[in-house]
Short mmCIF file of C-alpha atoms and ligand atoms in Angstrom, two decimals:
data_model
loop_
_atom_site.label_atom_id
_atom_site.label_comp_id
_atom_site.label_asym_id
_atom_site.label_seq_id
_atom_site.Cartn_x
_atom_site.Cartn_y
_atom_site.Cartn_z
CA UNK O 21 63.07 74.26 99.13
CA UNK O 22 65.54 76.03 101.11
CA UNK O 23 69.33 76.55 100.22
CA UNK O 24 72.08 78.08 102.03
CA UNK O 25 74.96 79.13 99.63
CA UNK O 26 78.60 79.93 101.59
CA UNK O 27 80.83 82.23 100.48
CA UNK O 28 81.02 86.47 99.15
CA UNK O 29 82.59 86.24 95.74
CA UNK O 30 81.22 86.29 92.45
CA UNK O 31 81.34 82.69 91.75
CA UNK O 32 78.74 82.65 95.09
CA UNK O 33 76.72 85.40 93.34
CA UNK O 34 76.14 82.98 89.88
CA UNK O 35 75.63 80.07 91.92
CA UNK O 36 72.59 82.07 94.11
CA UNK O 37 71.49 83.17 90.79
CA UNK O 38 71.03 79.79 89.20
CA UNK O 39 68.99 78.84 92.48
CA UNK O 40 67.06 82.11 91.68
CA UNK O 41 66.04 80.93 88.04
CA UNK O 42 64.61 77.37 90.16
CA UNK O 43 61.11 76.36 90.52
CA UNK O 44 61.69 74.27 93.30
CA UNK O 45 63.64 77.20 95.36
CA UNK O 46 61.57 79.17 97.88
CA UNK O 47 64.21 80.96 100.11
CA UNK O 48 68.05 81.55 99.29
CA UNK O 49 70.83 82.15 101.99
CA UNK O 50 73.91 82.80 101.54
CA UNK O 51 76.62 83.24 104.23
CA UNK O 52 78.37 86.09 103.75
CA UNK O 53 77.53 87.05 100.53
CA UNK O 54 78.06 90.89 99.26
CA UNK O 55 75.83 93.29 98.22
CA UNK O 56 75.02 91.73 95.04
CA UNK O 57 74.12 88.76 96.89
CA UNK O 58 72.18 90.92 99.10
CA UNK O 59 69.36 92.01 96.25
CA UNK O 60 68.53 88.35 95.37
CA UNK O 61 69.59 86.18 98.72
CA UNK O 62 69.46 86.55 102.62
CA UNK O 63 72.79 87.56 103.45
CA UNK O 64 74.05 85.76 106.84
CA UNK O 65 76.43 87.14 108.85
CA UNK O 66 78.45 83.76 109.74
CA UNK O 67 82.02 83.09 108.77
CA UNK O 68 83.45 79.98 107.90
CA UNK O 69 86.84 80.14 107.81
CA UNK O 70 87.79 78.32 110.71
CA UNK O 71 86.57 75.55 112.27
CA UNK O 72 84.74 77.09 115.22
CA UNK O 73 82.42 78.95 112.84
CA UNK O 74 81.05 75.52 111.76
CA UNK O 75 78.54 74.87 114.56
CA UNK O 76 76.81 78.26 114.08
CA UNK O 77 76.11 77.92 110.64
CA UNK O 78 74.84 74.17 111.10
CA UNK O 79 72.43 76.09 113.78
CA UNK O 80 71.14 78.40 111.75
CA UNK O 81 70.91 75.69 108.92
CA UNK O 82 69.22 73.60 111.30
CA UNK O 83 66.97 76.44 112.92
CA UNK O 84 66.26 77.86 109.23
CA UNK O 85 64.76 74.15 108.07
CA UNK O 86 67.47 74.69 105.31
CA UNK O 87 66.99 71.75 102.78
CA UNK O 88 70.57 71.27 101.54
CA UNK O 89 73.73 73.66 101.54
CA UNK O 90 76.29 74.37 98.03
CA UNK O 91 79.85 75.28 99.28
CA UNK O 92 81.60 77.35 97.38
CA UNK O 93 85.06 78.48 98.61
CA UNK O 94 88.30 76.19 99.30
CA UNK O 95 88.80 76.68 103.20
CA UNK O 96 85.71 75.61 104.57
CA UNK O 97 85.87 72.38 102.83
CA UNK O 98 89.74 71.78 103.43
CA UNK O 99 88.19 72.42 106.86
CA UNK O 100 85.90 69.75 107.05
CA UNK O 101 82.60 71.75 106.85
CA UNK O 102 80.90 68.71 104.69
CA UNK O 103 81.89 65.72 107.29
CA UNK O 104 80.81 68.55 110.35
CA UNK O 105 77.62 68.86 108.54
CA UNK O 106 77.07 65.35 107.45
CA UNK O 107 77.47 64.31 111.33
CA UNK O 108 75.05 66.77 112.27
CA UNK O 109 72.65 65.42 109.92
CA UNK O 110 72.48 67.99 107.13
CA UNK O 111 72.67 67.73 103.08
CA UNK O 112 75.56 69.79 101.97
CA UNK O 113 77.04 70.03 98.60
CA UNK O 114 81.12 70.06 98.46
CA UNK O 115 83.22 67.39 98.96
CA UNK O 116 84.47 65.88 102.53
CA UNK O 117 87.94 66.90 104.15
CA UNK O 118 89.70 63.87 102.87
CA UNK O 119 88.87 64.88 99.22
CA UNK O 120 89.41 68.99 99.50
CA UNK O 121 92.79 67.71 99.93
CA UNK O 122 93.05 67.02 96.56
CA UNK O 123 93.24 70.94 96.08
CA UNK O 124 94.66 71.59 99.89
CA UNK O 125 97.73 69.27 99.76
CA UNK O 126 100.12 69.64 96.67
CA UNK O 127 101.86 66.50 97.62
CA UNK O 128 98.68 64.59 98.03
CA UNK O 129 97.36 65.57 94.77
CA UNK O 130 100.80 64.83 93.03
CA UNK O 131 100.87 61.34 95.04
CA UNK O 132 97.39 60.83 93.80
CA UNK O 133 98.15 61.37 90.36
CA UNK O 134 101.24 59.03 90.46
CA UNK O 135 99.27 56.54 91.73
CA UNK O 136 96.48 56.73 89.15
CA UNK O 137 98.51 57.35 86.17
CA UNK O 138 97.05 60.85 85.66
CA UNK O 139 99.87 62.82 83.47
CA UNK O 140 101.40 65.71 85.36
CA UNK O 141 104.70 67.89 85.33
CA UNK O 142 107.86 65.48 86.76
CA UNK O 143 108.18 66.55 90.38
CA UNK O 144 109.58 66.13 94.12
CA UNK O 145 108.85 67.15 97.56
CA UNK O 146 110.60 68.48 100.21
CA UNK O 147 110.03 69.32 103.80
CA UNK O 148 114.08 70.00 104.65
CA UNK O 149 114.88 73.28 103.12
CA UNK O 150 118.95 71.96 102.93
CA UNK O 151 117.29 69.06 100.55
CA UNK O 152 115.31 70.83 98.56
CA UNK O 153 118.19 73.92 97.85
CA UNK O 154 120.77 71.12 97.15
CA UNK O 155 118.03 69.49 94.69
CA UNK O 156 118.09 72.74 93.12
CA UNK O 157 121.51 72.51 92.29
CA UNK O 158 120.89 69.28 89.94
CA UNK O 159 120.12 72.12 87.64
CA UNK O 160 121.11 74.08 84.68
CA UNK O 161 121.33 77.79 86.20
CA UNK O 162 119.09 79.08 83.50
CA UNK O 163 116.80 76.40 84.06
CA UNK O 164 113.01 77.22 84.62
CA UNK O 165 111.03 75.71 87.25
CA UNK O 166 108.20 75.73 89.57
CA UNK O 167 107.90 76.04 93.34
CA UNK O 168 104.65 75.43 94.93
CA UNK O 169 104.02 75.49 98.85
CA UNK O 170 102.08 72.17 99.71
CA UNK O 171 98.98 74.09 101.68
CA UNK O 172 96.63 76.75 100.69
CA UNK O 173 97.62 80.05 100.38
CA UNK O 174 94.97 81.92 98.48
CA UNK O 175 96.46 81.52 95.13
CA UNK O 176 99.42 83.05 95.86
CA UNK O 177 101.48 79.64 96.96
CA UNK O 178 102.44 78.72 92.45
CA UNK O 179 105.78 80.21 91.34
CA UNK O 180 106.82 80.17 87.99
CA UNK O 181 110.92 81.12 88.54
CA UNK O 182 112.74 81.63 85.77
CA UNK O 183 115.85 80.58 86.48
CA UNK O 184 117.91 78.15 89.50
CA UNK O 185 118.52 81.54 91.86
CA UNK O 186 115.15 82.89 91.78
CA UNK O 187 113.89 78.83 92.62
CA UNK O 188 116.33 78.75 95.74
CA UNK O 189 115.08 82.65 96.78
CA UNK O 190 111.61 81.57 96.52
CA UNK O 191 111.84 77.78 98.86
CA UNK O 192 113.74 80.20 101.14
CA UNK O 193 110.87 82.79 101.21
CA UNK O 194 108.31 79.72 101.86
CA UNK O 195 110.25 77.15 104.12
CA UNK O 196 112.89 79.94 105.88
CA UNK O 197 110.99 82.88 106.19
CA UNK O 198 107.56 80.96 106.24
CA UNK O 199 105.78 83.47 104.10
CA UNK O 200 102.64 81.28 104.38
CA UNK O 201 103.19 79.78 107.81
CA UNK O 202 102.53 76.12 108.05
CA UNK O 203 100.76 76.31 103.95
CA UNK O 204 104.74 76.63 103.38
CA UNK O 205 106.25 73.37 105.65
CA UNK O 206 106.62 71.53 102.60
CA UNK O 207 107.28 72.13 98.76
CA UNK O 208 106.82 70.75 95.56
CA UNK O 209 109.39 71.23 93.22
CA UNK O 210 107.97 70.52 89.63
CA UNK O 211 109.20 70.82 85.73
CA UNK O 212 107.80 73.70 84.10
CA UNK O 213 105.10 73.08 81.11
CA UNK O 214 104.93 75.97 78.49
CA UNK O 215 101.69 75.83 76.98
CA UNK O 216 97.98 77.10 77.11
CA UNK O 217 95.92 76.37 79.95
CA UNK O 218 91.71 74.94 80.21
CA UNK O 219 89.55 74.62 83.20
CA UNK O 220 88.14 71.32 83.22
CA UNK O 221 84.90 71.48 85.79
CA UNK O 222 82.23 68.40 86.37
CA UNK O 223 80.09 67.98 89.12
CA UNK O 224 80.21 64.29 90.67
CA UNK O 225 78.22 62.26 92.97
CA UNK O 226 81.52 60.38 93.57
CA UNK O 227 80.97 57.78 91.23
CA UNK O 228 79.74 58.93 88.41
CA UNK O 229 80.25 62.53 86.66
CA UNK O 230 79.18 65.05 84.20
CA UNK O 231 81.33 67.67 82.40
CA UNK O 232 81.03 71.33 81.99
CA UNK O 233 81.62 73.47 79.35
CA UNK O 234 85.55 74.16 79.15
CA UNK O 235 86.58 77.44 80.38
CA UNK O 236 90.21 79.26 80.50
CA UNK O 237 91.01 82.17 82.64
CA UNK O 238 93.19 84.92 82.49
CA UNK O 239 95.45 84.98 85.48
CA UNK O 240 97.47 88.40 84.86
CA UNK O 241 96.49 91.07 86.09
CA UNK O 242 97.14 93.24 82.80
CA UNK O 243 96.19 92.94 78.97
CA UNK O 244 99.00 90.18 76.78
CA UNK O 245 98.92 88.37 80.29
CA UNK O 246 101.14 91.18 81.92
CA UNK O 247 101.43 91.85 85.27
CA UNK O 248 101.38 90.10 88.84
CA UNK O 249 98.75 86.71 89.06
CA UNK O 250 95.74 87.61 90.68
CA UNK O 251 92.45 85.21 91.26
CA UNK O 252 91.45 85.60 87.73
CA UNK O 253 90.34 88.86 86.09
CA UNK O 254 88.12 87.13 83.28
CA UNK O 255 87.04 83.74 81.35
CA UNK O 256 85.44 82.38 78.68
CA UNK O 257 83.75 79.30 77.81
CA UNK O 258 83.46 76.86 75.92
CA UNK O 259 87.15 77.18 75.51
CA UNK O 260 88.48 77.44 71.82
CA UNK O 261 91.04 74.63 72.61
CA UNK O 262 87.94 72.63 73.25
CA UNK O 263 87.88 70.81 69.95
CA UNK O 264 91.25 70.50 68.69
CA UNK O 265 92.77 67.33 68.31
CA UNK O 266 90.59 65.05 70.43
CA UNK O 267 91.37 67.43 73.15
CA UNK O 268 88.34 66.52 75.21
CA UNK O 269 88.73 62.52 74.60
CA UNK O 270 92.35 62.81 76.37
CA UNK O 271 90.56 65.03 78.95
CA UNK O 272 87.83 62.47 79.47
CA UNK O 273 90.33 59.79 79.96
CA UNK O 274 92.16 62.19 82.40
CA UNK O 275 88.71 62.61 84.54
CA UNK O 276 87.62 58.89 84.47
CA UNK O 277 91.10 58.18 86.31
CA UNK O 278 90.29 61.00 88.27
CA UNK O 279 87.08 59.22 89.26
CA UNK O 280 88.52 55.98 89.53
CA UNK O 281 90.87 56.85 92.16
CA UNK O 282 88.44 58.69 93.88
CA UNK O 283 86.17 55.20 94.36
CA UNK O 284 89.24 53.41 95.24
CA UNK O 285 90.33 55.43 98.18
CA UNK O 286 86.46 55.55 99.16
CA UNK O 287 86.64 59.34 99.12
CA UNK O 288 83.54 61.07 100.15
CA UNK O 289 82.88 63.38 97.04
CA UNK O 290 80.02 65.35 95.87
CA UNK O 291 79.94 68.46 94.17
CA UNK O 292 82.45 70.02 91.70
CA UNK O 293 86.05 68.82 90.48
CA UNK O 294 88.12 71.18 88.85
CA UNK O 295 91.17 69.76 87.19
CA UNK O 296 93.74 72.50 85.90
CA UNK O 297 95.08 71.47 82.68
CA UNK O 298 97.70 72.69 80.30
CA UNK O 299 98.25 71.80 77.01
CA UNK O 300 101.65 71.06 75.68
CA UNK O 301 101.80 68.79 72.19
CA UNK O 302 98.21 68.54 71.94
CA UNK O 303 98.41 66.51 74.99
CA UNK O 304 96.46 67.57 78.87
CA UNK O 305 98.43 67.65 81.78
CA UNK O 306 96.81 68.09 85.08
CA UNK O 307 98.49 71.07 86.84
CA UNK O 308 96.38 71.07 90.04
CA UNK O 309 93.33 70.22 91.33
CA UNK O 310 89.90 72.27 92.88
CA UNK O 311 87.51 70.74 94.65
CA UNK O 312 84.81 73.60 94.02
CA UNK O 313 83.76 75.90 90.98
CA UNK O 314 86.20 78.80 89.50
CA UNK O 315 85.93 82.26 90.09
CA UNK O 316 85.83 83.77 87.55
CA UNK O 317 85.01 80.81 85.73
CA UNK O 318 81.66 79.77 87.51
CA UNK O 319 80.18 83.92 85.97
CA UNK O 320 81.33 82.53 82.31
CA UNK O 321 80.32 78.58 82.80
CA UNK O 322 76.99 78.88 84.73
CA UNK O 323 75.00 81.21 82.33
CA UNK O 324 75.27 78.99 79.94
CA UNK O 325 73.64 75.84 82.01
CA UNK O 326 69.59 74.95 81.03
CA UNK O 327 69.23 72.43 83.33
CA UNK O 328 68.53 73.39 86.90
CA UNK O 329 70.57 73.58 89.34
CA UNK O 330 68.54 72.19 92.20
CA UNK O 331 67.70 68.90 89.92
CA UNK O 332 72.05 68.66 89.65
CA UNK O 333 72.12 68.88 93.38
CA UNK O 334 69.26 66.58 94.60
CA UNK O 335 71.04 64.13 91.57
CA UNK O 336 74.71 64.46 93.67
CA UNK O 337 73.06 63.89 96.68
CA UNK O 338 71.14 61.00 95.94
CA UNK O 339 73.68 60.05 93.90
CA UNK O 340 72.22 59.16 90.87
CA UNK O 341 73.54 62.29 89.06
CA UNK O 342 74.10 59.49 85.92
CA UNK O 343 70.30 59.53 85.27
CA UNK O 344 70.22 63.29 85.40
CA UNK O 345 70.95 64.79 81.45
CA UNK O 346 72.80 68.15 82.04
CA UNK O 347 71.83 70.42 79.63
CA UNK O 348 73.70 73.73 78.21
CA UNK O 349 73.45 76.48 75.91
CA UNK O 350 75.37 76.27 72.26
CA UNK O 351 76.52 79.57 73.06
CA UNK O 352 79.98 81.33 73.97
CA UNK O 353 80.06 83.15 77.21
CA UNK O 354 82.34 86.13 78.14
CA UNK O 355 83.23 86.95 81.59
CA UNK O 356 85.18 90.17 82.51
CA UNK O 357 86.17 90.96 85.79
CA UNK O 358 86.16 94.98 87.04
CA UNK O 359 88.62 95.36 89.50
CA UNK O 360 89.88 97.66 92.00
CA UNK O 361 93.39 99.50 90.61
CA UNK O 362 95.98 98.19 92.03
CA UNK O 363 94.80 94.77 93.05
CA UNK O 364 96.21 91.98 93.73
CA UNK O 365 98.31 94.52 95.42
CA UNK O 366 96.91 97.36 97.72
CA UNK O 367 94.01 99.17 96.48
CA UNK O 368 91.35 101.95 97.74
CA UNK O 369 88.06 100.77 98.17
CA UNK O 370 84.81 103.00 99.13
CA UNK O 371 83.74 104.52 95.94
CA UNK O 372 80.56 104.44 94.86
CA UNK O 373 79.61 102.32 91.62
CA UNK O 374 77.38 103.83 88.82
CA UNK O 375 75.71 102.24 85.84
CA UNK O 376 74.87 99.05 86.68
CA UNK O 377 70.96 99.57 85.92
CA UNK O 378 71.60 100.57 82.18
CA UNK O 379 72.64 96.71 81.74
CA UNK O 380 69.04 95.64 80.56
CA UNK O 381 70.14 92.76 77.78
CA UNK O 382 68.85 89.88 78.91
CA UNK O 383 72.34 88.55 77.78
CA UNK O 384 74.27 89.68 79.92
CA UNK O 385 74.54 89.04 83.77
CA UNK O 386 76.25 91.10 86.57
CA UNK O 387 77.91 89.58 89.93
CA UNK O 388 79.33 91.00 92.35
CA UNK O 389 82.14 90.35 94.41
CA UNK O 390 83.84 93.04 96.23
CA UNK O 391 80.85 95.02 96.76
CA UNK O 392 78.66 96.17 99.90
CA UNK O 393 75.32 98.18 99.63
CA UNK O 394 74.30 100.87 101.18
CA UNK O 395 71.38 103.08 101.76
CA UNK O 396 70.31 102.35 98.10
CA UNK O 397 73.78 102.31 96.83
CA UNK O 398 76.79 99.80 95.82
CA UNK O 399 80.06 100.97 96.75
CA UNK O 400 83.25 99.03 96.43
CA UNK O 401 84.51 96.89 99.17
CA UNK O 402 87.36 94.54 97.65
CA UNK O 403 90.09 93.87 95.25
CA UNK O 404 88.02 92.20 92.43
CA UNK O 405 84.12 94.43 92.35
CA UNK O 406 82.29 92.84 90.01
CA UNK O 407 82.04 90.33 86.91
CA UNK O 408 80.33 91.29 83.89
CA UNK O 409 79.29 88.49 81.63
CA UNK O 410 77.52 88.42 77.99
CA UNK O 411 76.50 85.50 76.11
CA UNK O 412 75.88 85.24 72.25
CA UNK O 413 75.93 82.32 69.72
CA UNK O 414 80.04 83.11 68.31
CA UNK O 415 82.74 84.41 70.32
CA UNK O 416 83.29 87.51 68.46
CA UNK O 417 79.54 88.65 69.38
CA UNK O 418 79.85 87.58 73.33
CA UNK O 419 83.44 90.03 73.26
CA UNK O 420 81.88 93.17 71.80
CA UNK O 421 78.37 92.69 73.85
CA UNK O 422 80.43 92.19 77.46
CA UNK O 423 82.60 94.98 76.54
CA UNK O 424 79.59 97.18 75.32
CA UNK O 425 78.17 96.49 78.64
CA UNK O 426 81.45 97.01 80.82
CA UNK O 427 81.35 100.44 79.14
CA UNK O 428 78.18 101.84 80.76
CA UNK O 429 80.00 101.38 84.50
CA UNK O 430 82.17 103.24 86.53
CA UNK O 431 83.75 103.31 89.93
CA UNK O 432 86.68 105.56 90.45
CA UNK O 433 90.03 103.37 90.10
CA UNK O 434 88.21 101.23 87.91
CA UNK O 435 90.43 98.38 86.47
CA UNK O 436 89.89 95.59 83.72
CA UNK O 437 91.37 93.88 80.99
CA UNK O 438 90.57 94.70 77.47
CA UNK O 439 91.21 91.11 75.83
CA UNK O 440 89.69 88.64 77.49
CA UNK O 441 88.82 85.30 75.53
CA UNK O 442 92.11 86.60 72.95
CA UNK O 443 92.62 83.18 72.02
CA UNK O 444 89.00 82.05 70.73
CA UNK O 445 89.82 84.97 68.11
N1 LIG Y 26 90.18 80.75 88.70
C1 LIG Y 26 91.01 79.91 89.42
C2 LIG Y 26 90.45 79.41 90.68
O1 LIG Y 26 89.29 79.57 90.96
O2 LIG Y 26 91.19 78.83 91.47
#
């Protein structure tokens, strides 16, 4: 078979690299991909992040024979690239435009919650900036709370304020000064939740689904979770929250709603759900949804899947994924992202990366996601460069052998964190 993967990041790199370890995979694609990507795939010089790209990479699916496509990024799909492919007549993996809202509408996913009983943060919307500042004022001054924009804006749109002025300068920022354009037209004002928080990933045929190992990541840019939020800078999995207190019963119950409510609307939806939870008194609370894999969750979750991946996605699109037994590893995983210094603000990027063929454990994985390669050589091209990954059977083990391994790199400006997975110690 044939697959065309879409997207450049790491997550895209694990994902070709499970289609790599298939049997039943003759020819990978992947459109952009990186220079990772490039060693293992075909990389394909089509964009997708607009709607107008859509028709050239159904052509080259088309011209290419390509048997089915896995989406892996937010925009396409909140773009419609599954009901533009479906109409042409091509398999695709993701989920259609009416369910990426789920992850590309803050309101709708708070509206769907409320209307499926799935336990959230209290919250209201505004799209009148005089509403939502006089709202504000309902408030103790000292009074933390959180300001989303409703749209995507590449992880950047969540604001954690810590008191009633910083709230009001932030729903200026977004609905005045329209610091994400239309992403920013309306707001959700929500009740802060203190607590840990637990990726909570199946894939799903739409009706029924099949849950992944739990993962958390580490949002701060800088060790003890210092530091500006950036797209994740490391992850672990299975999560050490995983077994506490019938944590993953209450999550179950949490997804079969999820499920529920996505029959009842008679969403289209096949691929991955991602349901960001935190924890406060034992109990989940969905913070937002994804309608993809992680990154960097998908370099710690997906090296520790048996089954293959090719079976899961022939299983979503026939859907009769609830035949299908997904297998995993009893193992922990370890993900640590390498990033550019500087990132998630303005960084350098050019320099040449050494080391990476004295990573021989068959252990341990590398993907790339901010790389290019060039005349025999990777060189840095982006804000996060590369994930480094090591499995072993306790936590402890999976830490030292990821960090043993990030040790034998180097790129000038190299950045990570030093305590990823701090809370499965
Ligand atoms: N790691 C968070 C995300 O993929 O959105």
């Amino acid at each position: 078979m044939k697959v065309l993967v879409v997207g450049s990041g790491g997550r895209e790199h694990a994902i070709c690299q499970q289609f790599l370890k298939s049997s039943k995979i003759g020819e990978i694609y992947c459109a952009s991909g990186n220079g990772g990507i490039s060693q293992i795939a075909t990389n394909v010089n089509i964009p997708v992040n607009k709607i107008d790209d859509f028709s050239k990479l159904a052509n080259f699916a088309r011209k290419n024979k390509i048997d089915f496509t896995f989406v892996g990024p937010e925009i396409p799909l909140s773009l419609g690239i599954v009901d533009y492919f479906e109409a042409n007549g091509l398999e695709i993996i993701g989920p259609s435009r009416n369910g990426a809202r789920l992850e590309s509408s803050k309101i709708y996913s708070k509206e769907f919650m409320r209307k499926y009983g799935i336990p959230t943060a209290k919250h209201n919307s505004f799209s009148n900036i005089s509403e939502a500042l006089k709202f504000l004022d309902n408030y103790e001054k000292g009074q933390e709370v959180v300001i989303k924009a409703d749209g995507l804006a590449a992880g950047k749109g969540v604001y954690i304020c810590n008191n009633i002025e910083e709230a009001k300068n932030v729903v200026n920022q977004i609905m005045n000064y329209k610091i994400f354009g239309s992403a920013g037209r309306s707001i959700v004002i929500e009740e802060y939740i203190d607590g840990p928080e637990l990726s909570y990933l199946i894939f799903t045929d739409g009706v029924s689904y099949s849950i992944m190992p739990t993962s958390q990541d580490h949002k701060r840019v800088n060790d003890n979770d210092q530091g500006l939020n950036t797209g994740g800078m490391g992850a672990y999995a299975p999560a050490s929250l995983e077994m506490a207190n019938d944590l993953n019963k209450k999550a179950e119950v949490i997804i079969r709603k999820i499920i529920n409510g996505i029959k009842t609307e008679k969403i289209k939806y096949k691929g991955v759900l991602y349901a960001g939870l935190i924890i406060k008194d034992y109990c989940p609370y969905v913070l937002e949804f994804n309608c993809r894999f992680g990154d960097p969750e998908t370099q710690a979750i997906l090296p520790l899947l048996n089954t293959d991946l090719t079976d899961i996605c022939v299983a979503i699109l026939n859907k009769n994924l609830e035949t299908l037994k997904i297998d995993w590893k009893k193992e922990f995983s370890v993900s640590v992202v390498l990033s550019s210094d500087g990132y998630p603000g303005e960084f350098e990027t050019g320099f040449e990366i050494s080391g990476l063929e004295s990573i021989t454990d068959k252990d341990t994985a590398v993907f790339h996601s901010g790389t290019k390669f060039e005349s025999g050589k990777f060189f840095t091209c982006g804000g996060r460069v590369l994930s480094i990954t090591s499995r072993a059977d306790n936590v402890k083990a999976a830490i030292d052998k990821v960090y043993s391994n990030v040790k034998s790199v180097y790129f000038k400006n190299m950045h990570y964190r030093k305590d990823i997975a701090w809370r499965a110690l």
